[in-house]
Tab-separated table of C-alpha atoms and ligand atoms in Angstrom:
chain	number	residue	atom	x	y	z
X	1	MET	CA	-6.965	-15.724	11.613
X	2	ARG	CA	-7.057	-15.859	7.852
X	3	ALA	CA	-10.569	-14.346	7.781
X	4	ASP	CA	-9.309	-11.433	9.914
X	5	SER	CA	-6.288	-11.051	7.625
X	6	LEU	CA	-8.484	-10.954	4.523
X	7	LYS	CA	-10.655	-8.347	6.219
X	8	LEU	CA	-7.651	-6.092	6.910
X	9	HIS	CA	-6.495	-6.591	3.323
X	10	SER	CA	-9.904	-5.680	1.900
X	11	GLN	CA	-9.831	-2.510	4.043
X	12	GLY	CA	-6.512	-1.540	2.426
X	13	ARG	CA	-4.699	-1.734	5.773
X	14	LEU	CA	-1.749	-3.766	4.415
X	15	THR	CA	0.942	-1.612	2.766
X	16	PRO	CA	4.566	-2.144	1.695
X	17	SER	CA	5.977	-0.061	4.543
X	18	GLY	CA	3.453	-1.249	7.138
X	19	ASP	CA	2.605	2.387	7.778
X	20	PRO	CA	-0.875	3.251	6.394
X	21	ASP	CA	0.149	6.914	6.212
X	22	GLU	CA	3.193	6.107	4.143
X	23	PRO	CA	1.906	3.897	1.318
X	24	GLN	CA	5.016	4.281	-0.850
X	25	LEU	CA	8.404	2.936	0.085
X	26	SER	CA	11.454	5.134	-0.114
X	27	GLU	CA	13.972	4.145	-2.827
X	28	GLN	CA	16.504	3.257	-0.138
X	29	TYR	CA	14.051	0.932	1.573
X	30	LYS	CA	13.302	-0.846	-1.705
X	31	LYS	CA	17.016	-1.228	-2.331
X	32	TYR	CA	17.428	-2.690	1.149
X	33	LEU	CA	14.565	-5.164	0.992
X	34	GLY	CA	13.892	-5.913	-2.686
X	35	SER	CA	10.462	-6.993	-3.998
X	36	LEU	CA	8.120	-6.978	-1.093
X	37	PRO	CA	4.990	-8.244	0.556
X	38	VAL	CA	2.435	-5.861	2.046
X	39	LEU	CA	2.079	-5.770	5.798
X	40	THR	CA	0.771	-4.185	8.924
X	41	ILE	CA	2.014	-4.011	12.494
X	42	LEU	CA	-0.496	-5.206	15.066
X	43	SER	CA	-0.928	-5.267	18.796
X	44	PRO	CA	-2.938	-8.194	20.177
X	45	GLN	CA	-4.927	-5.758	22.349
X	46	GLN	CA	-5.754	-3.471	19.434
X	47	ALA	CA	-6.747	-6.481	17.312
X	48	ALA	CA	-9.137	-7.603	20.073
X	49	ASP	CA	-10.580	-4.076	20.376
X	50	ASP	CA	-11.121	-4.061	16.597
X	51	GLY	CA	-13.000	-7.377	16.788
X	52	LEU	CA	-10.195	-9.296	15.052
X	53	LEU	CA	-10.317	-12.102	17.582
X	54	GLY	CA	-8.401	-14.606	15.455
X	55	LEU	CA	-5.416	-12.284	15.095
X	56	ALA	CA	-5.698	-11.270	18.769
X	57	TYR	CA	-5.476	-14.970	19.654
X	58	GLY	CA	-2.536	-15.488	17.266
X	59	GLY	CA	-0.695	-12.512	18.771
X	60	ALA	CA	-1.309	-13.711	22.311
X	61	PHE	CA	-0.129	-17.203	21.377
X	62	LEU	CA	3.093	-15.879	19.833
X	63	SER	CA	3.653	-13.525	22.796
X	64	GLY	CA	3.348	-16.521	25.127
X	65	LEU	CA	5.970	-18.330	23.055
X	66	CYS	CA	8.500	-15.571	23.789
X	67	ALA	CA	8.002	-16.207	27.509
X	68	GLN	CA	8.391	-19.970	27.067
X	69	LEU	CA	11.519	-19.509	24.966
X	70	SER	CA	13.000	-17.366	27.748
X	71	GLU	CA	13.063	-20.444	29.932
X	72	LEU	CA	14.732	-22.545	27.242
X	73	ALA	CA	17.258	-19.862	26.344
X	74	GLY	CA	18.014	-18.973	29.974
X	75	LYS	CA	17.611	-15.271	29.211
X	76	ARG	CA	14.584	-13.062	29.256
X	77	LEU	CA	12.802	-12.567	25.944
X	78	VAL	CA	9.779	-10.311	25.687
X	79	PRO	CA	7.189	-9.959	22.909
X	80	GLY	CA	8.329	-7.293	20.448
X	81	THR	CA	6.775	-6.418	17.102
X	82	LEU	CA	3.824	-8.431	15.740
X	83	GLN	CA	3.532	-8.299	11.952
X	84	LEU	CA	0.928	-9.585	9.530
X	85	ALA	CA	2.368	-9.904	6.013
X	86	LEU	CA	0.720	-10.858	2.743
X	87	TYR	CA	2.652	-12.200	-0.258
X	88	ASP	CA	-0.094	-11.839	-2.817
X	89	GLY	CA	1.159	-14.138	-5.581
X	90	GLU	CA	2.659	-12.769	-8.808
X	91	GLY	CA	6.147	-13.873	-7.780
X	92	VAL	CA	6.400	-11.659	-4.693
X	93	ALA	CA	9.492	-12.726	-2.774
X	94	TYR	CA	11.702	-11.476	0.008
X	95	GLN	CA	15.385	-11.563	-0.775
X	96	ILE	CA	17.936	-13.025	1.630
X	97	HIS	CA	18.235	-10.973	4.810
X	98	GLU	CA	18.560	-11.153	8.575
X	99	ASP	CA	15.861	-9.790	10.885
X	100	TYR	CA	18.366	-8.586	13.460
X	101	VAL	CA	19.842	-5.241	12.382
X	102	PRO	CA	22.741	-3.928	14.499
X	103	LYS	CA	21.938	-0.546	15.968
X	104	ALA	CA	24.818	1.069	14.079
X	105	ASP	CA	23.373	-0.118	10.718
X	106	TYR	CA	19.891	1.223	11.327
X	107	ASP	CA	19.130	4.221	9.183
X	108	PRO	CA	16.083	5.966	10.691
X	109	GLU	CA	15.787	8.324	7.720
X	110	ASN	CA	15.012	5.537	5.294
X	111	LEU	CA	13.465	2.657	7.187
X	112	PRO	CA	9.925	2.496	8.551
X	113	GLU	CA	9.212	3.052	12.217
X	114	HIS	CA	8.678	-0.621	13.040
X	115	HIS	CA	12.303	-1.414	12.176
X	116	ARG	CA	13.476	0.987	14.870
X	117	GLU	CA	13.875	-1.802	17.408
X	118	SER	CA	15.333	-4.402	15.040
X	119	TYR	CA	18.539	-4.498	17.078
X	120	LYS	CA	16.567	-6.047	19.979
X	121	ARG	CA	15.349	-9.021	17.938
X	122	ARG	CA	16.610	-12.385	19.166
X	123	VAL	CA	14.073	-15.007	17.991
X	124	THR	CA	11.656	-14.803	15.057
X	125	ALA	CA	8.425	-16.831	15.304
X	126	ILE	CA	6.262	-17.142	12.179
X	127	LEU	CA	2.833	-18.729	11.939
X	128	TYR	CA	1.521	-19.453	8.430
X	129	LEU	CA	-2.173	-18.991	7.770
X	130	GLN	CA	-2.834	-20.770	4.428
X	131	ASP	CA	-4.795	-24.001	4.832
X	132	ASP	CA	-4.480	-25.077	1.240
X	133	TRP	CA	-0.863	-24.440	0.290
X	134	SER	CA	0.686	-26.613	-2.407
X	135	GLU	CA	4.191	-27.012	-3.851
X	136	GLU	CA	3.385	-25.349	-7.187
X	137	LEU	CA	2.557	-22.096	-5.374
X	138	GLY	CA	6.245	-21.771	-4.423
X	139	GLY	CA	6.709	-19.402	-1.491
X	140	ALA	CA	9.010	-21.623	0.565
X	141	PHE	CA	10.799	-20.139	3.546
X	142	ARG	CA	14.506	-20.865	2.950
X	143	ALA	CA	16.960	-20.807	5.846
X	144	HIS	CA	20.715	-20.526	5.310
X	145	ALA	CA	23.233	-21.906	7.793
X	146	VAL	CA	25.973	-19.522	8.843
X	147	ARG	CA	29.446	-20.933	8.213
X	148	PRO	CA	32.911	-19.438	8.184
X	149	LYS	CA	33.575	-18.190	4.624
X	150	THR	CA	36.485	-20.640	4.317
X	151	ASP	CA	34.193	-23.689	4.715
X	152	THR	CA	32.940	-25.602	1.685
X	153	PRO	CA	29.168	-25.069	1.369
X	154	LYS	CA	27.132	-28.221	2.045
X	155	PRO	CA	23.648	-29.164	0.762
X	156	GLU	CA	22.327	-29.208	4.325
X	157	ASP	CA	23.281	-25.535	4.695
X	158	VAL	CA	19.893	-24.734	3.184
X	159	ILE	CA	16.590	-25.834	4.684
X	160	GLU	CA	13.218	-25.074	3.105
X	161	VAL	CA	9.831	-25.039	4.814
X	162	MET	CA	6.572	-24.758	2.891
X	163	PRO	CA	4.166	-22.186	4.375
X	164	GLU	CA	1.446	-24.695	5.240
X	165	GLY	CA	-1.399	-23.295	7.317
X	166	GLY	CA	-0.850	-23.915	11.034
X	167	SER	CA	2.912	-24.427	10.677
X	168	LEU	CA	5.067	-22.493	13.077
X	169	ILE	CA	8.743	-21.788	12.524
X	170	LEU	CA	11.189	-20.441	15.100
X	171	PHE	CA	14.698	-19.260	14.335
X	172	ARG	CA	17.447	-16.996	15.597
X	173	SER	CA	16.829	-13.524	14.218
X	174	ASP	CA	20.434	-13.254	13.019
X	175	MET	CA	20.057	-16.293	10.731
X	176	PRO	CA	19.995	-15.421	7.001
X	177	HIS	CA	16.705	-16.400	5.343
X	178	GLU	CA	14.481	-15.568	2.386
X	179	VAL	CA	11.054	-16.207	0.902
X	180	LEU	CA	11.065	-17.742	-2.591
X	181	PRO	CA	8.740	-16.305	-5.278
X	182	THR	CA	5.138	-16.839	-4.298
X	183	TYR	CA	2.290	-17.619	-6.722
X	184	GLY	CA	-0.633	-17.773	-4.303
X	185	GLN	CA	-2.009	-15.710	-1.454
X	186	ARG	CA	0.353	-16.324	1.444
X	187	PHE	CA	-0.321	-14.764	4.865
X	188	ALA	CA	2.303	-14.944	7.625
X	189	LEU	CA	1.918	-13.725	11.209
X	190	SER	CA	5.352	-12.970	12.683
X	191	MET	CA	6.454	-12.127	16.182
X	192	TRP	CA	9.918	-10.901	17.084
X	193	CYS	CA	10.919	-11.862	20.605
X	194	HIS	CA	13.149	-9.071	21.883
X	195	ALA	CA	15.958	-9.102	24.397
X	196	ALA	CA	14.458	-7.694	27.599
A	1	LIG	O1	7.085	-15.030	5.641
A	1	LIG	C1	8.154	-15.612	5.817
A	1	LIG	O2	8.266	-16.830	5.653
A	1	LIG	C2	9.379	-14.832	6.235
A	1	LIG	C3	9.162	-13.344	6.323
A	1	LIG	C4	10.384	-12.604	6.753
A	1	LIG	O3	11.483	-13.050	6.598
A	1	LIG	C5	10.247	-11.281	7.402
A	1	LIG	O4	9.131	-10.722	7.443
A	1	LIG	O5	11.264	-10.766	7.893
A	2	LIG	FE1	12.832	-12.045	7.854
């Protein structure tokens, strides 16, 4: 999967907006998301057709997870958007945000196409692709517990996961989270399981 990701990167297919025809982000988008990785939106079928069999496998695996999670959650979840993102060192981070965006808050004028269905997102699944990650490269995924504002914050409200190759994280798409500044090449393959 990492070899396929490097190939896409070397072909210039990863861009801040995820849209190869729109290499620059609008000012509003930057304001919304902060300093950013570069990314592309994939379909497992298209990846297979392009000979990117690792990413096709990864996409199929994550799609299958949505089906399995449906059983656990007792409601139907279907594979939504599949995203390959690269945080290419130099302190690239992703400020605190939620992946679920209520329909009313979506601004189609200023957000890329692939955010159009963000209101359907229920579970985020992320597979990390770096075999050789180490603490000094930073880049932890940091999850924040949601508490009523009146509660006293507790240390366990924050959980960090290092992006070790082969690690998979699953979380509710409305959970606040961020990526801490990254000082190495960090690829992440994300699938959003949508409400059917
Ligand atoms: O790469 C990660 O660990 C998280 C990325 C993320 O939050 C996102 O793409 O929405
Ligand atoms: Fe996110």
